[in-house]
Short mmCIF file of C-alpha atoms in Angstrom, two decimals:
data_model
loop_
_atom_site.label_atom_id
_atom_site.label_comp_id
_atom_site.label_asym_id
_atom_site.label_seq_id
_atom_site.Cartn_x
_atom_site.Cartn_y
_atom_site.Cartn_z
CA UNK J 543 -10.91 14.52 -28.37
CA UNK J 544 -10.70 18.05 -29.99
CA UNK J 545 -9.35 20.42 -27.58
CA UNK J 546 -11.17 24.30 -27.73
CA UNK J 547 -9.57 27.52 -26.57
CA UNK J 548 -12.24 28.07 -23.51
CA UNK J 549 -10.28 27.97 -19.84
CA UNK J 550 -11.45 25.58 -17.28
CA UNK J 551 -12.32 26.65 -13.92
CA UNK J 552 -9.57 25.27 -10.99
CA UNK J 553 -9.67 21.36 -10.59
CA UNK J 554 -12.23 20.05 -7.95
CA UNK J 555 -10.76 17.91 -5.08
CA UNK J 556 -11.49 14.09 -5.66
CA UNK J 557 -12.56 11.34 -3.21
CA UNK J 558 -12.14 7.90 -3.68
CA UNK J 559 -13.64 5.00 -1.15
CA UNK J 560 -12.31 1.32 -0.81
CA UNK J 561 -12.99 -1.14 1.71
CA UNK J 562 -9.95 -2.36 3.99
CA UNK J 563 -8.72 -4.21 7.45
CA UNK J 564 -6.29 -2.41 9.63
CA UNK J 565 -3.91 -3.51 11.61
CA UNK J 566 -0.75 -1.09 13.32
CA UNK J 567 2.47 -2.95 13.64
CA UNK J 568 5.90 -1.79 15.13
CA UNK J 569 9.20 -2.40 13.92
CA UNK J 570 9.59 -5.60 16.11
CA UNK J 571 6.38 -7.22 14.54
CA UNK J 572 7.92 -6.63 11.50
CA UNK J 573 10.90 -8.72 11.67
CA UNK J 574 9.37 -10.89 13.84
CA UNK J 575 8.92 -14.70 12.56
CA UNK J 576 5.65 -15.75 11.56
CA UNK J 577 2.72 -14.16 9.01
CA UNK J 578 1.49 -10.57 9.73
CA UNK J 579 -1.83 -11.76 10.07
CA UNK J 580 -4.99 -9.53 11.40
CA UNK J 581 -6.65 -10.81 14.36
CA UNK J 582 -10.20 -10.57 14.03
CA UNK J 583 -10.22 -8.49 10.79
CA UNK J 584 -13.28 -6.52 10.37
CA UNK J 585 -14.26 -4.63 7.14
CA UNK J 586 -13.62 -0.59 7.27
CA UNK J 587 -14.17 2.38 5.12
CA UNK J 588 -10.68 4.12 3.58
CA UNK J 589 -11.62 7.71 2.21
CA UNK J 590 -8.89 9.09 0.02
CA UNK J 591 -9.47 13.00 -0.42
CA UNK J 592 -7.10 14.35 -3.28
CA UNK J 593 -5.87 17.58 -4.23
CA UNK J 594 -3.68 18.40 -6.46
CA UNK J 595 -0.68 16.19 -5.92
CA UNK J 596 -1.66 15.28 -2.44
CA UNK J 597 -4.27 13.23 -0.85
CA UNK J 598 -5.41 12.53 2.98
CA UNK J 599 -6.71 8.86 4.04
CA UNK J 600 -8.50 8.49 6.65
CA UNK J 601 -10.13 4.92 7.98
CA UNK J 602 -13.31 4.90 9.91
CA UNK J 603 -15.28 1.68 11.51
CA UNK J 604 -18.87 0.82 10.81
CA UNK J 605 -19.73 3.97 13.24
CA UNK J 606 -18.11 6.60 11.56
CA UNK J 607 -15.23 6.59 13.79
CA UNK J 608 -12.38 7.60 12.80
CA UNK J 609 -9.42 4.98 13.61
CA UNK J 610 -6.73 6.19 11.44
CA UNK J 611 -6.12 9.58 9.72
CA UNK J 612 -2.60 10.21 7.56
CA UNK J 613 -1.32 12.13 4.70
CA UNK J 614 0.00 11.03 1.10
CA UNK J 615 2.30 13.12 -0.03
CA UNK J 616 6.05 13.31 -1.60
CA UNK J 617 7.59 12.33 1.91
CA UNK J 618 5.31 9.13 2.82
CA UNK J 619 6.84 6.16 3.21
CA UNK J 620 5.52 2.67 2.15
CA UNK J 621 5.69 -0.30 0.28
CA UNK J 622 3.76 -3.52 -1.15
CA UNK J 623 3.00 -6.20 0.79
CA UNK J 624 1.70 -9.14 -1.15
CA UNK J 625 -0.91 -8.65 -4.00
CA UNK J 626 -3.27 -6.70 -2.42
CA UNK J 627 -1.49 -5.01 0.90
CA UNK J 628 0.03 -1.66 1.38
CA UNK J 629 2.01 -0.49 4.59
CA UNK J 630 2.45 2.86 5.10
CA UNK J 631 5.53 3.93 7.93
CA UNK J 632 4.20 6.42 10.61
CA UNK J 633 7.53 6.83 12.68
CA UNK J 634 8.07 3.51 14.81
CA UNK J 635 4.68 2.45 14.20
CA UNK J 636 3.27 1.54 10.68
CA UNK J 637 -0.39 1.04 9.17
CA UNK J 638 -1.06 -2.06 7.23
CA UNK J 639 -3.95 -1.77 4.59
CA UNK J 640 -5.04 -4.99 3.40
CA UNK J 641 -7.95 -3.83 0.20
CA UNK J 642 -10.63 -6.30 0.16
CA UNK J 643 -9.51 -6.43 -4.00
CA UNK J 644 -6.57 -6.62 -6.46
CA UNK J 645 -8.42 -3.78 -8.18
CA UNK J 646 -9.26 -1.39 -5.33
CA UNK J 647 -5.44 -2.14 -4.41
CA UNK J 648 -3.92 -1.52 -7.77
CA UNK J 649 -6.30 2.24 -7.68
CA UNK J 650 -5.09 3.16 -3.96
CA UNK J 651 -1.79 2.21 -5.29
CA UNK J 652 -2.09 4.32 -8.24
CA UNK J 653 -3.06 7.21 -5.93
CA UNK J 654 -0.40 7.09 -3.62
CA UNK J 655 2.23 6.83 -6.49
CA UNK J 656 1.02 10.20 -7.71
CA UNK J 657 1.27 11.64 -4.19
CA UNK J 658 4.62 10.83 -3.94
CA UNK J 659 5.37 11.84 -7.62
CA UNK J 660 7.24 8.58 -8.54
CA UNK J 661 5.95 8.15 -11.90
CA UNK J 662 7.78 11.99 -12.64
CA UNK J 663 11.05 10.66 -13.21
CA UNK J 664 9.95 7.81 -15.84
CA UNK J 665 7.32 8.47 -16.99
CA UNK J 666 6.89 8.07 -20.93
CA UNK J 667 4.01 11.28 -20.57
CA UNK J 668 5.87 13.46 -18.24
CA UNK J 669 9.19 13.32 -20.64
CA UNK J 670 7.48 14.14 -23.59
CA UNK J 671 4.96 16.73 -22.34
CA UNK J 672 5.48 20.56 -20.43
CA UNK J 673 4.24 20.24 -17.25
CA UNK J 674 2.40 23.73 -17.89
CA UNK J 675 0.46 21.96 -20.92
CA UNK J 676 -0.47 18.59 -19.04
CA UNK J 677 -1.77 20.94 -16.40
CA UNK J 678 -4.32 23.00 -18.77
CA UNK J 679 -4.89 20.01 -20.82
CA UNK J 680 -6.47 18.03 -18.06
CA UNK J 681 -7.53 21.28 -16.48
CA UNK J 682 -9.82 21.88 -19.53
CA UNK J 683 -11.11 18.44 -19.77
CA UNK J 684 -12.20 18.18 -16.02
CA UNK J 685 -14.77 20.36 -16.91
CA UNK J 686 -18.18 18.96 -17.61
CA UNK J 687 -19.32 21.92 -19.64
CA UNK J 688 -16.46 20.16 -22.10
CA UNK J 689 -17.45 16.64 -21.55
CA UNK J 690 -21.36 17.44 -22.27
CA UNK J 691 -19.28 18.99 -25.79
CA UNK J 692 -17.73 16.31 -26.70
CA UNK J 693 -21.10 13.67 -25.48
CA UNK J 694 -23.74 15.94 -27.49
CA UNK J 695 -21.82 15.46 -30.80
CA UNK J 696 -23.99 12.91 -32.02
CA UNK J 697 -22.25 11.67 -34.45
CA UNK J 698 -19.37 10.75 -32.06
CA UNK J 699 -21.14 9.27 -29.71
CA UNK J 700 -23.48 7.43 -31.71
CA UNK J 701 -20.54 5.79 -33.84
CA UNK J 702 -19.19 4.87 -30.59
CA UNK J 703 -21.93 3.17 -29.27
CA UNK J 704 -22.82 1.35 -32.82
CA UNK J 705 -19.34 0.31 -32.76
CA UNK J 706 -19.46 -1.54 -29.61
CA UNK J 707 -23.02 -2.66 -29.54
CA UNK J 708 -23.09 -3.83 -32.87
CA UNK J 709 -19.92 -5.77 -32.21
CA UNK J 710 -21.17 -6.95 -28.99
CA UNK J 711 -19.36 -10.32 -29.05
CA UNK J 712 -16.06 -8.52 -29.01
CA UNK J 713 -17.30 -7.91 -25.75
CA UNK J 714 -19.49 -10.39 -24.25
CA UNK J 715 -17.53 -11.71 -20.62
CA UNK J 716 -14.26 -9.66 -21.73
CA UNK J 717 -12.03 -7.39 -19.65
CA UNK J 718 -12.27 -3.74 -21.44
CA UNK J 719 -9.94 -1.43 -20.61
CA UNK J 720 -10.91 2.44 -21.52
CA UNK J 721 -8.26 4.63 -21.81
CA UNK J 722 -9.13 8.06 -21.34
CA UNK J 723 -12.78 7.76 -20.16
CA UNK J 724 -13.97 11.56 -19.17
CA UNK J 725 -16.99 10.71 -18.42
CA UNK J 726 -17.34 6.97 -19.02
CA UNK J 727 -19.58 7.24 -21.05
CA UNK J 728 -17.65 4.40 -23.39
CA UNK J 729 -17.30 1.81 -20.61
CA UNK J 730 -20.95 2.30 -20.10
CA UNK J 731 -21.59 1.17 -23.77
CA UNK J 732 -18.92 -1.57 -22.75
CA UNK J 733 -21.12 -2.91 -20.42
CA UNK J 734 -23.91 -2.41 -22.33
CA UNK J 735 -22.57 -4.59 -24.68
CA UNK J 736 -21.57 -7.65 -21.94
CA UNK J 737 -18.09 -6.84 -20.73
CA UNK J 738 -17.51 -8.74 -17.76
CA UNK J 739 -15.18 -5.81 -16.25
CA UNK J 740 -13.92 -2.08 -17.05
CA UNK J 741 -11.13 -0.39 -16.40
CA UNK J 742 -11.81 3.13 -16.58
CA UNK J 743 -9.15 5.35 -16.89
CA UNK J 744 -8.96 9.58 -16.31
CA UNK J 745 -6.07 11.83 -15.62
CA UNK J 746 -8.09 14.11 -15.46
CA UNK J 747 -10.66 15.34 -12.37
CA UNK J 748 -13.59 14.53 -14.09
CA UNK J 749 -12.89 10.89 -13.02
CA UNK J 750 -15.03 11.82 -9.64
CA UNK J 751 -17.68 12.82 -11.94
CA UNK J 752 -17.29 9.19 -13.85
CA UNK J 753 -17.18 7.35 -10.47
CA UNK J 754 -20.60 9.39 -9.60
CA UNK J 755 -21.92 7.81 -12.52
CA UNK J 756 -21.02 4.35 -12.13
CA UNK J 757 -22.15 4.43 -8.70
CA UNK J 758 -25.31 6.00 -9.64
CA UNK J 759 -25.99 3.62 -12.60
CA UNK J 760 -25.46 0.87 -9.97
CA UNK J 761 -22.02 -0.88 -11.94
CA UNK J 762 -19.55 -0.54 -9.39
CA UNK J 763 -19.57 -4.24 -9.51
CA UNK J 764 -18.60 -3.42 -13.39
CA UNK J 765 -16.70 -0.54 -14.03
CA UNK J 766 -14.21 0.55 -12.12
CA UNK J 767 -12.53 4.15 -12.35
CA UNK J 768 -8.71 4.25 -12.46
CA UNK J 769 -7.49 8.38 -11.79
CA UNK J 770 -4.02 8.62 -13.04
CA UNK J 771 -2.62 8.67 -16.64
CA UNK J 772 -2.39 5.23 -18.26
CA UNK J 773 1.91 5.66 -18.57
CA UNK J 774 1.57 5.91 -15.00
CA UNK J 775 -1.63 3.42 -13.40
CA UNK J 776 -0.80 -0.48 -12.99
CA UNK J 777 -3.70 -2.67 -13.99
CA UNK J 778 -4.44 -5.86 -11.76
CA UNK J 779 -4.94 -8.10 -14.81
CA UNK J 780 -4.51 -7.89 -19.02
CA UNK J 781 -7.26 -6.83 -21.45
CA UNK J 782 -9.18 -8.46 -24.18
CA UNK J 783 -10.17 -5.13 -25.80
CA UNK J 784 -8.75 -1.66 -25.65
CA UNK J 785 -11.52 1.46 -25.92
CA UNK J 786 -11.03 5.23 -26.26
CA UNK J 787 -11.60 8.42 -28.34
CA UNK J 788 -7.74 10.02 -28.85
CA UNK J 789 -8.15 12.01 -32.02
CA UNK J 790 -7.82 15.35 -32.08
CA UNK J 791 -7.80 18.08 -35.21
CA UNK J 792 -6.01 16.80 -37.78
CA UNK J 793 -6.02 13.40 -35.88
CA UNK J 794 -2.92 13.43 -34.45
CA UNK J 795 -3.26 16.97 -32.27
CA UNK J 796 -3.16 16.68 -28.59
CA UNK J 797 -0.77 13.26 -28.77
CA UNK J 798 -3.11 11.42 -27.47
CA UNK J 799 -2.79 8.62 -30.14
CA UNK J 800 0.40 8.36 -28.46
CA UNK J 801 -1.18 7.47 -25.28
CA UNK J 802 -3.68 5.15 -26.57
CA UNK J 803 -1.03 2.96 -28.07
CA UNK J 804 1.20 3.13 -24.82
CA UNK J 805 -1.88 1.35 -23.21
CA UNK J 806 -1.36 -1.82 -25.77
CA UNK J 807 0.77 -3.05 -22.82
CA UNK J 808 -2.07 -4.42 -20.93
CA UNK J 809 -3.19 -5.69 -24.17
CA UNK J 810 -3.43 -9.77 -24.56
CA UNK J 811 -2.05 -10.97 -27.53
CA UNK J 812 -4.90 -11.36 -29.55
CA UNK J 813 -6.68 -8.30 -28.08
CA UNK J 814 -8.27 -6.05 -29.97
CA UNK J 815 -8.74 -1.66 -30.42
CA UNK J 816 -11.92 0.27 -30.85
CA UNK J 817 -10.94 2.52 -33.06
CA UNK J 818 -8.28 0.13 -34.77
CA UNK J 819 -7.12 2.36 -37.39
CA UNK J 820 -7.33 5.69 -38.67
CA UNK J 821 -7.00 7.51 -42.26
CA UNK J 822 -5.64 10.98 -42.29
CA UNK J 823 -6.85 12.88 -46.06
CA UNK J 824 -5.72 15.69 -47.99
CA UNK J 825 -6.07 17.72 -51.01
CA UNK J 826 -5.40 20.80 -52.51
CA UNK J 827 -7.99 23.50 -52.47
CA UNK J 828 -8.65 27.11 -53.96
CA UNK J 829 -10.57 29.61 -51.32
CA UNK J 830 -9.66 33.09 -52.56
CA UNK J 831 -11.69 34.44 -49.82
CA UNK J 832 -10.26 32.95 -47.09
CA UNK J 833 -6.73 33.52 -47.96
CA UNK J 834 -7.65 37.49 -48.42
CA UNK J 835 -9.60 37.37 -44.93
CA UNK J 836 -6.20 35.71 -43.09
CA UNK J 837 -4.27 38.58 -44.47
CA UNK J 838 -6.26 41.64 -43.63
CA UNK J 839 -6.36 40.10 -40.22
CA UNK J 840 -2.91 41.84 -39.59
CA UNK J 841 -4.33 45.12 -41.20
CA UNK J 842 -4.63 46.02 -37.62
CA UNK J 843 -1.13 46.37 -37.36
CA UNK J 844 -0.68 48.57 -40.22
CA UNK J 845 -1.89 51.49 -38.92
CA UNK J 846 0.62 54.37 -38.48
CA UNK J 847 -1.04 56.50 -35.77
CA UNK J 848 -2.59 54.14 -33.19
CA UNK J 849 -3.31 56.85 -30.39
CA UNK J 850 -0.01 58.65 -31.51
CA UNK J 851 1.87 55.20 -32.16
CA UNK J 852 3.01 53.56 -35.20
CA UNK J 853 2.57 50.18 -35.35
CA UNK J 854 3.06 49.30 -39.19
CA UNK J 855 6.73 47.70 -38.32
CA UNK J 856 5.08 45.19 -36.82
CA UNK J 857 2.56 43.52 -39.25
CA UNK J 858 4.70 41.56 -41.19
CA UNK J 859 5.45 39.54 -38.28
CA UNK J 860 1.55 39.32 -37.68
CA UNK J 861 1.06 38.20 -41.15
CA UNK J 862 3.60 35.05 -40.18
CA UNK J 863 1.91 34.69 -37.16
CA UNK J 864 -1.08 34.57 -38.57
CA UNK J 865 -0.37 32.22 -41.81
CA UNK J 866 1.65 29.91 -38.77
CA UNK J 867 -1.99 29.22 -37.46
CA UNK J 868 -4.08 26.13 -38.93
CA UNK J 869 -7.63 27.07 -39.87
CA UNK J 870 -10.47 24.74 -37.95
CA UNK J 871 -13.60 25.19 -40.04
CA UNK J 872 -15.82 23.78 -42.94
CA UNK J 873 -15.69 24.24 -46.33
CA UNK J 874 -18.10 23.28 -49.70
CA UNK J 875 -15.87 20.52 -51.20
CA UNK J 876 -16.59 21.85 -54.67
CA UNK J 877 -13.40 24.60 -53.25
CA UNK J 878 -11.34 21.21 -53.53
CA UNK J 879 -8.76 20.26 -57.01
CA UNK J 880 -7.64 17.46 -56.80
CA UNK J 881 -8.09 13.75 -55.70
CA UNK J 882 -7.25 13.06 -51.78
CA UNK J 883 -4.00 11.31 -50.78
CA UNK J 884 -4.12 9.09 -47.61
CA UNK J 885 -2.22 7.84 -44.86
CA UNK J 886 -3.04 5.53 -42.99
CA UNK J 887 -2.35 5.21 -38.82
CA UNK J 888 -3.15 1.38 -38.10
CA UNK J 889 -3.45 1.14 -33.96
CA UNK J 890 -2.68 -2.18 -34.09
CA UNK J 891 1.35 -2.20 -35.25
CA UNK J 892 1.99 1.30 -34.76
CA UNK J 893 4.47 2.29 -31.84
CA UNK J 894 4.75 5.56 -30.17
CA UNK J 895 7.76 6.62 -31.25
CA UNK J 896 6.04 6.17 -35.10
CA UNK J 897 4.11 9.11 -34.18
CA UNK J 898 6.84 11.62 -32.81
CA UNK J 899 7.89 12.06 -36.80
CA UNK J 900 5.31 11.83 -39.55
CA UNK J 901 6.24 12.37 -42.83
CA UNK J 902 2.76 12.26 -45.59
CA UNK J 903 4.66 12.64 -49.31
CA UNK J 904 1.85 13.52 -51.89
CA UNK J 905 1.41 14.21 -55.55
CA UNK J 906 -2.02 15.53 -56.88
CA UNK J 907 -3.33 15.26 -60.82
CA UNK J 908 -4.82 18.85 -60.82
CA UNK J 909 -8.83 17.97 -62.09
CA UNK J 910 -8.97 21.99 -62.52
CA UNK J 911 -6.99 25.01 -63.10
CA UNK J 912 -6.56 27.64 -60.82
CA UNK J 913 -4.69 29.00 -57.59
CA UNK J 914 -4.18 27.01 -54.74
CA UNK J 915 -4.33 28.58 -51.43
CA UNK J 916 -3.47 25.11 -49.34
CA UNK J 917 -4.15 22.40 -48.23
CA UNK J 918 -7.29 20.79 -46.86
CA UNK J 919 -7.28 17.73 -43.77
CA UNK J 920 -10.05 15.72 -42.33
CA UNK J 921 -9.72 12.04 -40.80
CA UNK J 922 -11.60 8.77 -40.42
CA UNK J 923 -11.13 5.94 -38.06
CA UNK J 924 -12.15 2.61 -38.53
CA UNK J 925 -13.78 -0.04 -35.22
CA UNK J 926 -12.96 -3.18 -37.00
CA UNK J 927 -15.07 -5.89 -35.11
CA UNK J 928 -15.70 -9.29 -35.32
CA UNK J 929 -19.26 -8.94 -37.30
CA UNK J 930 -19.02 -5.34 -38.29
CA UNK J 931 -16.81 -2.55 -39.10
CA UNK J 932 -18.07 0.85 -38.56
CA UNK J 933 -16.76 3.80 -39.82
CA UNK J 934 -16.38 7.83 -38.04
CA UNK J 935 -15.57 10.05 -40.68
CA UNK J 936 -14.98 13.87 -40.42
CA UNK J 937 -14.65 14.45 -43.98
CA UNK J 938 -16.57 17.31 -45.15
CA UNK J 939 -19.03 15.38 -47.20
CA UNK J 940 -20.44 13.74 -43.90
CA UNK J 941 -22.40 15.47 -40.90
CA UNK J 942 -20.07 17.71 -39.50
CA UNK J 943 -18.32 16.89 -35.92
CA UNK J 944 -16.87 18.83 -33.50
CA UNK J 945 -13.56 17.86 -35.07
CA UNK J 946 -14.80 20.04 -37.74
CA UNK J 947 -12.52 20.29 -41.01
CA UNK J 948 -9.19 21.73 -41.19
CA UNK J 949 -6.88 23.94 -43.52
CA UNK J 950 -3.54 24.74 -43.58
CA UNK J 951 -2.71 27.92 -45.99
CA UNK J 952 0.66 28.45 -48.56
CA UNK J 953 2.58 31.10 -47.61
CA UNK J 954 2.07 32.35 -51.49
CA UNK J 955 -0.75 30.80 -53.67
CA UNK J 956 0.60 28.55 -56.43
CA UNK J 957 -1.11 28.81 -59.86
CA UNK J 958 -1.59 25.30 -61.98
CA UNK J 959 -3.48 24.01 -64.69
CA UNK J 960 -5.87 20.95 -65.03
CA UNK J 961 -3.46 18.19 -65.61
CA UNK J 962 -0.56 19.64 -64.24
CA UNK J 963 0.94 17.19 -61.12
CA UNK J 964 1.50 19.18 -57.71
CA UNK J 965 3.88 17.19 -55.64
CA UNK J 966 5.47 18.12 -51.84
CA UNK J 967 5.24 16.82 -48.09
CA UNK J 968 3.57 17.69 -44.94
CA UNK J 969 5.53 17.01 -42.20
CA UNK J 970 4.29 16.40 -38.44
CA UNK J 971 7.04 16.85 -35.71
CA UNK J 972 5.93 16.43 -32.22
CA UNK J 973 6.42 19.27 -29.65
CA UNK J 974 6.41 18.83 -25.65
CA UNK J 975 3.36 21.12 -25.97
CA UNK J 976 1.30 18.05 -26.94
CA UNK J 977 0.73 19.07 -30.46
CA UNK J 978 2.95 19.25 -33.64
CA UNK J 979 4.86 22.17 -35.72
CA UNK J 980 3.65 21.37 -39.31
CA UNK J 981 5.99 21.64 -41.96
CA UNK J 982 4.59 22.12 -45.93
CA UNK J 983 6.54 22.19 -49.51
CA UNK J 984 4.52 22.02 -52.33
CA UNK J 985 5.83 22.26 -55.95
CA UNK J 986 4.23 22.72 -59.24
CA UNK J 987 5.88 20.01 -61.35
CA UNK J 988 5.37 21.25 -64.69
CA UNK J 989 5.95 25.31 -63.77
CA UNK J 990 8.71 24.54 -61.03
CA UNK J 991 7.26 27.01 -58.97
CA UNK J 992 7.20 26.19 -54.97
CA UNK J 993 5.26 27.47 -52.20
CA UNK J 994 4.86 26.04 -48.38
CA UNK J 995 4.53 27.01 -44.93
CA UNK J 996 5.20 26.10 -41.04
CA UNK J 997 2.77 25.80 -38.81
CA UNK J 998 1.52 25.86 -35.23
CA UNK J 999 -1.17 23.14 -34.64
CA UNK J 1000 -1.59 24.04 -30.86
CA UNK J 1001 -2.90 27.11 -32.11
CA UNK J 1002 -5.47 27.24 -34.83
CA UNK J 1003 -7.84 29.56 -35.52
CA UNK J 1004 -11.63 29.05 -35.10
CA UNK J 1005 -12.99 30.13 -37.64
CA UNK J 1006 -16.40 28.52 -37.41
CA UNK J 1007 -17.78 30.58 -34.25
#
């Protein structure tokens, strides 16, 4: 996914339906002897209406009545019973919620633990991310204006589903888990393909919108819609095969990759990722233009009598600004000099903590002469099936993505000649903003001359609109 500047509008409220038996115990029943059994258990309709960090349940018979209303919030009180039981403490009474499945049971569950905000504390997402960025993040990606963005890039979504489909028995009877699913479209090809069952996970609101779909598409029976980050959801049962889209610019913006390997926990041994690795390419390029354009951006604040005000102290620190922020575009690859360098991301052994630091050493042969502005980044991932392996490529020689191309500018353009070796790093650190700062050296062997730059990929500048 390729996150865009737009703001969302505020996060619809989400309902969620299961089918239970009730039964209300007191304190005495409780530590009485003898099973907690329900007399005459009859099948009834639990409605889960969430907002925000809170929810209200409410159980009604065949009717409509309603024979049980409570809310879920930080203070509610409850615990397991069995596999597929939940009591919930009302004072000296208490409500007993026994879900007709494991997996209706293990989404309630995953409901109520947001509610009461247990996964804060531990959770692997919370301590690396700012709660102010998780909140636009999945804020912007509840909207189906985005979704229908990321869908109607064909060459996304028709990798995806060639992937799958043409890999079909990968999937035929398996367990599919789909880690991030917006709109579900994925587990849909899933299915598509055979897949016995889907888990279908979204932190995001848009899982109502998924659940509309699955209902609507008649797969309930098939897919079935976890809400709730996947550091923070249980699963009732381990996966053959591990589904989502987690690339952003650059591949690794967003740190998504990050959650897409978490999810290898539910993974069976010999399970296997769609995409199941990815290639990360650079090269040096020359783009006098460009370089020029970034510059006079901050001729703004040059000006000396801005309605009486002089604003010239300021533009070197808009020039830095400016230079900080990674360009998202295209290019003609003819603007290219040199051969790429790769480095390769495989999904399979990598851990999370592999992608907190990464460190991409490179030395180019120079195949022409000239200045070089920066440094140019696209990305492929590889779906490495059992009969096929399809390829999703951003580079700028294929149809172009919503991923676009991207290009990172030298502080100062270095000059070198066809032959000469140009040797340096780029440097990824993680930030809690769910992105990276972007650290660049680059020296001309032959000249000694060095150039490089630090940037900010959270914010990169559009320059295709």
């Amino acid at each position: 996914m390729a996150e865009a500047p737009a703001p969302a509008p505020a996060r619809a409220p989400a309902r969620r339906h299961y089918r239970v038996q009730l039964r209300f115990v007191t304190e005495e029943q409780l530590f009485a002897a003898g099973p907690l059994s329900l007399p005459n258990p009859k099948s009834l309709r639990l409605e889960v209406h969430s907002a925000g960090e809170e929810a209200d349940a409410t159980v009604t018979d065949a009717d409509g009545v309603c024979v049980f209303k409570c809310s879920l919030n930080g203070d509610t009180e409850c615990c397991c019973v069995g596999k597929e039981s939940i009591l919930i403490s009302l004072g000296y009474h208490s409500a007993l919620l026994k879900f007709e499945s494991h997996a209706e049971f293990s989404a309630f569950s995953n409901t109520l633990k947001r509610c009461r905000r247990e996964e804060k504390e531990y959770s692997v997402f919370s301590q690396r991310t700012e709660e102010a960025s998780a909140a636009q993040y999945f804020q912007f990606y509840g909207c189906l204006s985005q979704q229908q963005n990321m869908m109607q890039d064909f060459v996304r979504t028709a990798t995806y589903h060639r992937a799958i489909l043409q890999n079909h028995t990968d999937f035929r009877d398996k367990v599919v888990l789909d880690v991030g699913c917006g709109s579900g479209i994925l587990s849909f090809f899933a299915v598509q393909a055979g897949a016995r069952r889907v888990y279908a996970v979204e932190a995001s609101s848009v899982a109502q919108y998924a659940e509309m779909l699955v209902k609507s598409n008649h797969l309930s029976d098939k897919i079935i819609v976890l809400p709730g980050k996947i550091e923070e959801i249980s699963l009732p049962e381990a996966v053959d095969v591990i589904i989502s889209e987690p690339m952003g610019y650059m591949l690794f913006n967003e740190r998504m990759l990050e959650s897409y390997l978490h999810s290898k926990k539910w993974l069976k041994a010999n399970g296997m990722m769609f995409p199941t690795f990815g290639d990360i390419h650079l090269a040096p390029f020359s783009d006098e233009q460009l370089y020029m354009e970034h510059h006079s951006r901050a001729n703004f604040w040059y000006q000396q009598c801005f309605y009486g005000v002089n604003l010239s102290s300021l533009r070197g620190a808009a020039v830095d600004e400016y230079f900080r922020q990674p360009i998202v575009d295209t290019f003609d690859i003819r603007i290219l000099m040199a051969r790429t360098v790769k480095y390769t991301v495989n999904f399979m052994d990598a851990e999370e903590a592999d992608l907190h630091r990464v460190e991409i050493p490179f030395v180019f042969q120079m195949a022409q002469s000239g200045l070089i502005h920066g440094l140019a980044f696209w990305f492929d991932v590889a779906f490495v099936g059992s009969l096929v392996t399809v390829w999703l490529s951003t580079a700028p020689t294929e149809p172009l993505t919503h991923w676009y191309q991207v290009r990172c500018l030298l502080q100062t353009p270095l000059f070198a000649k066809e032959g000469e070796t140009l040797s340096g790093r780029v440097l990824f650190v993680a930030n809690k903003r769910q992105s990276y700062d972007i650290q660049i050296v680059a020296l001309v062997n032959q000249t000694g001359f060095r150039s490089g730059n630090t940037l900010d990929l959270k914010n990169p500048f559009f320059r295709f609109a």
